[in-house]
PDB file of C-alpha atoms in Angstrom:
ATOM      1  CA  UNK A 694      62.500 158.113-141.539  1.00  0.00           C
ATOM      2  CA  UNK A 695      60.352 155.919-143.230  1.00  0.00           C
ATOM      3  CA  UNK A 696      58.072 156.652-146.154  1.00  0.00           C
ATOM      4  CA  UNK A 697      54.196 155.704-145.413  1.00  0.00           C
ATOM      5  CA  UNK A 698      51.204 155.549-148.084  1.00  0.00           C
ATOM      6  CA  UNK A 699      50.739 159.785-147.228  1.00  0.00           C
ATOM      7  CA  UNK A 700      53.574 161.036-145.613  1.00  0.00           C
ATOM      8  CA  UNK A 701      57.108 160.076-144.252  1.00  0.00           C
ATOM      9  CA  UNK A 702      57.106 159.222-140.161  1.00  0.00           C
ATOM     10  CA  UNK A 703      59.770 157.894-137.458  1.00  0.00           C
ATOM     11  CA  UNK A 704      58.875 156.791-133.732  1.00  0.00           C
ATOM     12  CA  UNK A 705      60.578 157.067-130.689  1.00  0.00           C
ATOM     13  CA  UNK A 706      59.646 155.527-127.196  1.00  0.00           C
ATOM     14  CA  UNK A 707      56.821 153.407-128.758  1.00  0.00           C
ATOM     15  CA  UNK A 708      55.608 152.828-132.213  1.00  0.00           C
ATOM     16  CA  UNK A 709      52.156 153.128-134.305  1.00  0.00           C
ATOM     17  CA  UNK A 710      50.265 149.729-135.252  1.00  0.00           C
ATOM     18  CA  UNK A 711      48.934 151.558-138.616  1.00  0.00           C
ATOM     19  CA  UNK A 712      46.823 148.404-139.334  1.00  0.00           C
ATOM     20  CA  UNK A 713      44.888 148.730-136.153  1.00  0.00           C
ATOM     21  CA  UNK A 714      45.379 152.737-135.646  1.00  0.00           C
ATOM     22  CA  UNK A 715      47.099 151.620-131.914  1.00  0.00           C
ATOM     23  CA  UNK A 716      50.249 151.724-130.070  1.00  0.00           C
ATOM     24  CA  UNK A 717      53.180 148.763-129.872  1.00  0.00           C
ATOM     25  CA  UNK A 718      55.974 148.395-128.041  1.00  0.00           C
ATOM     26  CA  UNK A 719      57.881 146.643-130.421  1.00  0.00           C
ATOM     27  CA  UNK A 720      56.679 147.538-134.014  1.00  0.00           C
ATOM     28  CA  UNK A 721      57.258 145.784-136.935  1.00  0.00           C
ATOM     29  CA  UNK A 722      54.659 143.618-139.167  1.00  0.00           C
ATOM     30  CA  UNK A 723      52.610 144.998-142.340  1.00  0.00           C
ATOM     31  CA  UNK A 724      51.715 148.394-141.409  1.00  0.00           C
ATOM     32  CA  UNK A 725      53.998 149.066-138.961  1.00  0.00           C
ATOM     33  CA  UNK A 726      57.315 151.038-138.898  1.00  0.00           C
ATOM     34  CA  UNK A 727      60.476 149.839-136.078  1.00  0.00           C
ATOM     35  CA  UNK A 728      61.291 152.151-133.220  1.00  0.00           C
ATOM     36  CA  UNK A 729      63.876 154.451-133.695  1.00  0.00           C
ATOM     37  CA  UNK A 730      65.011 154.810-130.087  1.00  0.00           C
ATOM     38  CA  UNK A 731      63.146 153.399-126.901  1.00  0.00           C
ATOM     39  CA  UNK A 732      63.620 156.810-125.150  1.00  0.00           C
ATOM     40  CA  UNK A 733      63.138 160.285-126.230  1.00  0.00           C
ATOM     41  CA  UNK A 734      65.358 162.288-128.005  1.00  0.00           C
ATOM     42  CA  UNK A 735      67.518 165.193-125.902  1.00  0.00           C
ATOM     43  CA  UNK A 736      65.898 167.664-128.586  1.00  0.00           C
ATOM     44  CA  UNK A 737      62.198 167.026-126.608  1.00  0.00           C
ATOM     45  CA  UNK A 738      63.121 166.141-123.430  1.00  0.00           C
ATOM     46  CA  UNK A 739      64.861 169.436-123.105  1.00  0.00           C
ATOM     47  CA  UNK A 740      61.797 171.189-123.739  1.00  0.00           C
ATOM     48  CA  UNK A 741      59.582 169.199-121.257  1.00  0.00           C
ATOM     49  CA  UNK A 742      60.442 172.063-118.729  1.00  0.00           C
ATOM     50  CA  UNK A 743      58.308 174.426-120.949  1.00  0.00           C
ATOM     51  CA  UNK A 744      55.633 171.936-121.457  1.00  0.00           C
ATOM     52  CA  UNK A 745      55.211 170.576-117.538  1.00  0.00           C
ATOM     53  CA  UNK A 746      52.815 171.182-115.973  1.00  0.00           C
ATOM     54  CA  UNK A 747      51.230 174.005-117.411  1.00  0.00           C
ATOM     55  CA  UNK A 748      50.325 172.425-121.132  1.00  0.00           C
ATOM     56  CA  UNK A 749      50.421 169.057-120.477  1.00  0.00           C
ATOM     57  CA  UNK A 750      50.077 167.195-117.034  1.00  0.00           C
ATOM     58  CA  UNK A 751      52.172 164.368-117.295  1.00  0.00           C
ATOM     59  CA  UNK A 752      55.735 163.497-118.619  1.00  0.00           C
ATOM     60  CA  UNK A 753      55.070 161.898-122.202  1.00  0.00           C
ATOM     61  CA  UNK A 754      57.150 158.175-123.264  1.00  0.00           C
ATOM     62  CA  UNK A 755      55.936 158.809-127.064  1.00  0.00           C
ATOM     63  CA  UNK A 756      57.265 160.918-129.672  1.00  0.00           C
ATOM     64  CA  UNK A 757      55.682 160.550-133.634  1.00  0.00           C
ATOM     65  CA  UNK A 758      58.160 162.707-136.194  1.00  0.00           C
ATOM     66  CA  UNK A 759      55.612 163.379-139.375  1.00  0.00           C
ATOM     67  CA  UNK A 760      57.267 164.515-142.139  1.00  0.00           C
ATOM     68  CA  UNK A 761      54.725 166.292-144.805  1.00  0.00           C
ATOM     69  CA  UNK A 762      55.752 167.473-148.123  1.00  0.00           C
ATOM     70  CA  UNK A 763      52.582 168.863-149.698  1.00  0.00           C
ATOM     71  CA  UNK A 764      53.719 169.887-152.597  1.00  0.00           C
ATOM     72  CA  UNK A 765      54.263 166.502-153.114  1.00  0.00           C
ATOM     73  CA  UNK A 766      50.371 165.639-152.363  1.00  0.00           C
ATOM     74  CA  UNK A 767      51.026 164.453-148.739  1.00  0.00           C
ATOM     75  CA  UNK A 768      48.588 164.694-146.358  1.00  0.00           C
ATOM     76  CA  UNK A 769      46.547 162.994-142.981  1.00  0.00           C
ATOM     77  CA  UNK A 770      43.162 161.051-143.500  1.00  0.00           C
ATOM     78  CA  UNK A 771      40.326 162.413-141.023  1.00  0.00           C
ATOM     79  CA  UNK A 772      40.745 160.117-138.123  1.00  0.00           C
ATOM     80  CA  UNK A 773      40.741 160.657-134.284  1.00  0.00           C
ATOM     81  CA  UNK A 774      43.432 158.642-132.338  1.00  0.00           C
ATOM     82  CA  UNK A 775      42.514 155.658-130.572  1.00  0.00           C
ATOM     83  CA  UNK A 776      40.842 156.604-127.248  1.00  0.00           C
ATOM     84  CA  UNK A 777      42.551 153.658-125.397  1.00  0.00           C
ATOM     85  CA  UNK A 778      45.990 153.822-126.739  1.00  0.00           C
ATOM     86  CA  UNK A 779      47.013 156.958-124.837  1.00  0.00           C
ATOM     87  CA  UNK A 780      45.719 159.464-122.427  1.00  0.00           C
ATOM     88  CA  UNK A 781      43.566 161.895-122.523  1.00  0.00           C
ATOM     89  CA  UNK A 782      46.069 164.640-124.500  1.00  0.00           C
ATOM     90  CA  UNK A 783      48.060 164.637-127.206  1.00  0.00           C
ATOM     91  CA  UNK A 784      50.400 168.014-127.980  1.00  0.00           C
ATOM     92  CA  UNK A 785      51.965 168.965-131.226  1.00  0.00           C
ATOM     93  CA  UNK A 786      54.485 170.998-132.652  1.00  0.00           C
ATOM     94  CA  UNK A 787      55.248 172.286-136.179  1.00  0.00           C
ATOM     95  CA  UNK A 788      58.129 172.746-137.477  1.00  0.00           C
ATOM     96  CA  UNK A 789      59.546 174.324-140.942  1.00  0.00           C
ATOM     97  CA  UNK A 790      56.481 175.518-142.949  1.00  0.00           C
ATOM     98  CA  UNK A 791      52.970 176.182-141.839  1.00  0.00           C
ATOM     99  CA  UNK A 792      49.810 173.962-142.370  1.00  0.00           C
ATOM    100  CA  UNK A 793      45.833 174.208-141.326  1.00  0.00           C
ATOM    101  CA  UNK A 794      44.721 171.601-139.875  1.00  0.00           C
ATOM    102  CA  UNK A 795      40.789 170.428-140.853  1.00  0.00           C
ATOM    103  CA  UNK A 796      38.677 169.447-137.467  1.00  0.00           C
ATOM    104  CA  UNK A 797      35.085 167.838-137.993  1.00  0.00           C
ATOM    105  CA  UNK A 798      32.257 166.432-135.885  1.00  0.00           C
ATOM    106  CA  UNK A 799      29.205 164.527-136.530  1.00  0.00           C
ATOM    107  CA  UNK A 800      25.786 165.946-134.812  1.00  0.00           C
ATOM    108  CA  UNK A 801      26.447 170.138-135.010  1.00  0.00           C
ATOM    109  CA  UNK A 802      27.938 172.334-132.385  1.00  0.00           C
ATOM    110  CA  UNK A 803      28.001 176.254-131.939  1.00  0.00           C
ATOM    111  CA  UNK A 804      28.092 178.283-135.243  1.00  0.00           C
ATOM    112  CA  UNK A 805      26.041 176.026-137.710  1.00  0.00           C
ATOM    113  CA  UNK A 806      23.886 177.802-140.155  1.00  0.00           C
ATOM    114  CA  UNK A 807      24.016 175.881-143.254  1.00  0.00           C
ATOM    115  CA  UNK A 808      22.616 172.882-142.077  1.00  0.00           C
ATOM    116  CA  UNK A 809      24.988 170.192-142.490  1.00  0.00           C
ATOM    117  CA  UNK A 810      25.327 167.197-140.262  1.00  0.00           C
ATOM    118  CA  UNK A 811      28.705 168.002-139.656  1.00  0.00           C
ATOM    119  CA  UNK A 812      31.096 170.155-138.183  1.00  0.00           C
ATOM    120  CA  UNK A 813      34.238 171.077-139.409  1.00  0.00           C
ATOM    121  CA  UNK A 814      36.397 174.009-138.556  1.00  0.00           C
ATOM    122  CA  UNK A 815      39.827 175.260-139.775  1.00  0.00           C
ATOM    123  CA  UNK A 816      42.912 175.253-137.408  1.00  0.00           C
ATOM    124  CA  UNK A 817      45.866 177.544-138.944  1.00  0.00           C
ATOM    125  CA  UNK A 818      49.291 175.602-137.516  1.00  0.00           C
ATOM    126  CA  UNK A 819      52.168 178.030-138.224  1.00  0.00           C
ATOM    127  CA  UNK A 820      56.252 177.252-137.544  1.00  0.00           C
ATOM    128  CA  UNK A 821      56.770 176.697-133.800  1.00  0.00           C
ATOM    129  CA  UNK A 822      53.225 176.775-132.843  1.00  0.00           C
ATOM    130  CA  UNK A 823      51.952 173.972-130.457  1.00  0.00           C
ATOM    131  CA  UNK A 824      48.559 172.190-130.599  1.00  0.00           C
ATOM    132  CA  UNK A 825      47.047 170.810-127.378  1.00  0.00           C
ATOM    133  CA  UNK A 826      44.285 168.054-128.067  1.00  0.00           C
ATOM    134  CA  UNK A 827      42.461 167.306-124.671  1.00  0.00           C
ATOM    135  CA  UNK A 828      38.941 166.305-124.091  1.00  0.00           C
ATOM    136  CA  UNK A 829      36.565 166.622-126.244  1.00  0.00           C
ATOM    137  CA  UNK A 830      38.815 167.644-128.916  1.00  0.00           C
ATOM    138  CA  UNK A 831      41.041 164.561-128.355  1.00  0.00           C
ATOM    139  CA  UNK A 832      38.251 162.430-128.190  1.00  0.00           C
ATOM    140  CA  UNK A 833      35.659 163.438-130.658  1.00  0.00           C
ATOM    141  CA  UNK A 834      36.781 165.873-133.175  1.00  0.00           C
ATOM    142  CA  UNK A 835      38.199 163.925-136.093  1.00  0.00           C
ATOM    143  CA  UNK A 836      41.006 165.736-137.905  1.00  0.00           C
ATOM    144  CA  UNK A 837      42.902 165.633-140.927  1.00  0.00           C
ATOM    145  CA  UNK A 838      45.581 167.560-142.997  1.00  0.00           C
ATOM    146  CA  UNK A 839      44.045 167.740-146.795  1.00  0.00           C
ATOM    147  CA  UNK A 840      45.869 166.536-150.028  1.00  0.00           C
ATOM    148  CA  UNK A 841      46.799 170.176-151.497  1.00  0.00           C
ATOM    149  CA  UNK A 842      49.430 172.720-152.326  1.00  0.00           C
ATOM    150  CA  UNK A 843      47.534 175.878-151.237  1.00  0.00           C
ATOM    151  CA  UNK A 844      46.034 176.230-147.852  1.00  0.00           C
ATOM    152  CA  UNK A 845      42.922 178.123-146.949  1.00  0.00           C
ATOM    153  CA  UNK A 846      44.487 179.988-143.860  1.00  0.00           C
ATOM    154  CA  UNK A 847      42.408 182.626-141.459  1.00  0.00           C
ATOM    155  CA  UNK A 848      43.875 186.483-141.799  1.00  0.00           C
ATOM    156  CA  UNK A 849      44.938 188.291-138.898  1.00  0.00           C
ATOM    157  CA  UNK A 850      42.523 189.316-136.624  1.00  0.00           C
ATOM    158  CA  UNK A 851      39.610 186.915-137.948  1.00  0.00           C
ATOM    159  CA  UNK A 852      40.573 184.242-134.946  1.00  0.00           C
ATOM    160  CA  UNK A 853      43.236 180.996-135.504  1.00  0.00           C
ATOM    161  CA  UNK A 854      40.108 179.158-136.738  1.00  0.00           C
ATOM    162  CA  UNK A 855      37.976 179.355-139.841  1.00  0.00           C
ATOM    163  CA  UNK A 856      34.365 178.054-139.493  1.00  0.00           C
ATOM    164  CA  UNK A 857      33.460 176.485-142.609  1.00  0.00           C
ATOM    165  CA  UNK A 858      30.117 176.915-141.776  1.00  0.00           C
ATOM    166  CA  UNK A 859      30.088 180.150-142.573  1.00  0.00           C
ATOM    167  CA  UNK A 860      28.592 181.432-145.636  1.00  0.00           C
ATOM    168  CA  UNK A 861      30.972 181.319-149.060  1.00  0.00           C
ATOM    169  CA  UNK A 862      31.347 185.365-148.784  1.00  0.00           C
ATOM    170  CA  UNK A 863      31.965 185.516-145.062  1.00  0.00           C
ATOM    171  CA  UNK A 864      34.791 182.989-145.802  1.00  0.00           C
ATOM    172  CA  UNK A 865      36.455 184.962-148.434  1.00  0.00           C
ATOM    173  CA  UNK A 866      36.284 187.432-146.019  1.00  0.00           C
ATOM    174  CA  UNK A 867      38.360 186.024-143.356  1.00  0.00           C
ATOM    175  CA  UNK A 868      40.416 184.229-145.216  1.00  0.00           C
ATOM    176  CA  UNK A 869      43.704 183.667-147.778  1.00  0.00           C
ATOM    177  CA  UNK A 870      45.485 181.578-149.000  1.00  0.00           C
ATOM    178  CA  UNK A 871      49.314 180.296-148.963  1.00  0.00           C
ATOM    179  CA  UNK A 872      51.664 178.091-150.590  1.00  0.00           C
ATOM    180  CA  UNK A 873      52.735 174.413-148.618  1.00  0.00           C
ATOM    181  CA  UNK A 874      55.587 173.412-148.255  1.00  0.00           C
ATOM    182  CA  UNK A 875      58.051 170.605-146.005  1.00  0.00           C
ATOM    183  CA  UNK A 876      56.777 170.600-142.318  1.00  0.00           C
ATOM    184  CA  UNK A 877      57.400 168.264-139.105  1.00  0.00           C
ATOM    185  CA  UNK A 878      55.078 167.486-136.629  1.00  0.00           C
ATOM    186  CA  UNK A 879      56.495 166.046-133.298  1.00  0.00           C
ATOM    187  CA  UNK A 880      53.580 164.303-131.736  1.00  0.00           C
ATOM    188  CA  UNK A 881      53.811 163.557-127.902  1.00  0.00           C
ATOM    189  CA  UNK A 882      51.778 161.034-125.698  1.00  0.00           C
ATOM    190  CA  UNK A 883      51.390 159.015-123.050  1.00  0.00           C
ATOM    191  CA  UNK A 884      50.922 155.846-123.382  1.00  0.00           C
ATOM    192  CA  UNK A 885      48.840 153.825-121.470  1.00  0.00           C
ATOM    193  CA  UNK A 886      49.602 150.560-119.969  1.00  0.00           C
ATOM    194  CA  UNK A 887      48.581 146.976-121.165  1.00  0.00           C
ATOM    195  CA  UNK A 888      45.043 145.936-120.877  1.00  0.00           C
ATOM    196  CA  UNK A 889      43.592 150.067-120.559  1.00  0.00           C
ATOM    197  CA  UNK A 890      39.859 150.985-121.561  1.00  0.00           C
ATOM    198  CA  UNK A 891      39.256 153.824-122.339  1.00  0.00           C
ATOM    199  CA  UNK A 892      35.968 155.455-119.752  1.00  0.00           C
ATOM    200  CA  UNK A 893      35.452 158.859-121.356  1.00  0.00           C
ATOM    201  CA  UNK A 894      32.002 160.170-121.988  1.00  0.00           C
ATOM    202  CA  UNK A 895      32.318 160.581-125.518  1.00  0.00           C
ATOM    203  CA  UNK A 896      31.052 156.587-126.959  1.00  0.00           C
ATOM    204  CA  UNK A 897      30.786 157.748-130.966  1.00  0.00           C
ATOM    205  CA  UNK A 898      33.997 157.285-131.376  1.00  0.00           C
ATOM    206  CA  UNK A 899      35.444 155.625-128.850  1.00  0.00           C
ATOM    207  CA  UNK A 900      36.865 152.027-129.289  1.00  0.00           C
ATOM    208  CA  UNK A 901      35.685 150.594-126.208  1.00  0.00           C
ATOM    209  CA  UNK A 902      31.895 152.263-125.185  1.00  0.00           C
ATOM    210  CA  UNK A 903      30.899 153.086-129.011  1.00  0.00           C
ATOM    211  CA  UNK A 904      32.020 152.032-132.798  1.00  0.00           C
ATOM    212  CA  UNK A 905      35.701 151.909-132.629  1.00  0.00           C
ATOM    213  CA  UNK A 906      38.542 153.367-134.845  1.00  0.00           C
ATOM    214  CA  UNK A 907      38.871 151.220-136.900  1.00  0.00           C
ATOM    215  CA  UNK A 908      40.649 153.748-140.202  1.00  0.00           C
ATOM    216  CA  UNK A 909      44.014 152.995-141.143  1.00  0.00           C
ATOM    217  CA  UNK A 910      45.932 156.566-141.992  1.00  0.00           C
ATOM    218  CA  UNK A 911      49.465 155.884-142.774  1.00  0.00           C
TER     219      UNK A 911
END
């Protein structure tokens, strides 16, 4: 692996252009970290079984290996992926040590009562869960993975996610709060091919129809 500004990563079919928040096919430059393998590794493609068709509809020819150590302050900038670099999904497993993931987005949405311009909800990612981003939560949800040691996790039977718009005693109702530790995220995608722009109906943050993504989060 490679050590990044926030966390440690290695890539394997393609490779992240972390000064322009894209894909490449050959890596390398200031930003960038080299392929570790052009194909996937046995340890994935042995699970695609699982995974096709039911979670995700297409074989992926991507795999991003995060390595976190919060304790050690490492975390994930709010960004959304590029809309044109891959298709419309993106899965994710954990792997070691649990993490909540933070999900926002501008202009409200179901639940709001404080009054904030913003959404943002809390996504509790425990060992060998999977998260599916498709649609509108691929394409306009930013999220992020804070800089902290404790995590703000929901308890059972509140629901896997935490709406921060909630009042501060309806919170500490539904929530707790755990230690971090060392987790891996394998990130799958499909790439898509040379030249692709992205059509969805979602322009605020796409980098074709609306304002780009233009943040660098290594």
């Amino acid at each position: 692996m490679v050590r990044l500004k926030n966390r440690s990563a290695v890539h394997f079919g393609h490779v992240f252009d972390y000064t322009a928040n894209t894909i490449s096919s050959t890596g390398g430059g200031e930003g960038n970290i080299e392929i570790q393998d052009s194909q996937l590794p046995p340890l994935i493609t042995s699970l695609l079984p699982r995974l096709l068709p039911n979670y995700i509809p297409e074989t992926p020819d991507q795999l991003t290996i995060n390595r976190y150590d919060q304790q050690a302050g490492d975390h994930i900038p709010l960004h959304v992926d590029t809309h044109s670099m891959c298709t419309d999904w993106l899965l994710s497993l954990s792997v070691n040590a649990p993490t909540v993931m933070t999900f926002t987005r501008d202009g409200g949405g179901e639940g709001r009562d404080d009054g904030s311009s913003k959404w943002k909800h809390l996504v509790h990612l425990p060992p060998r869960s999977a998260l599916l981003l498709r649609g509108e939560s691929r394409y306009q949800w930013r999220h992020a993975i804070a800089q902290t040691s404790l995590d703000v996790v929901p308890l059972r039977g509140s629901g896997n996610t935490c709406r921060l718009a909630l009042s501060p005693r309806a919170r500490a109702q539904s929530t707790s709060i755990t230690s971090s530790s060392i987790r891996y995220s394998f990130t799958l995608r499909k790439v898509t091919p040379p030249g692709y722009q992205c059509r969805c109906p979602y322009p605020q943050l796409c980098d074709v129809s609306g304002k780009g993504v233009s943040k660098i989060f290594y």
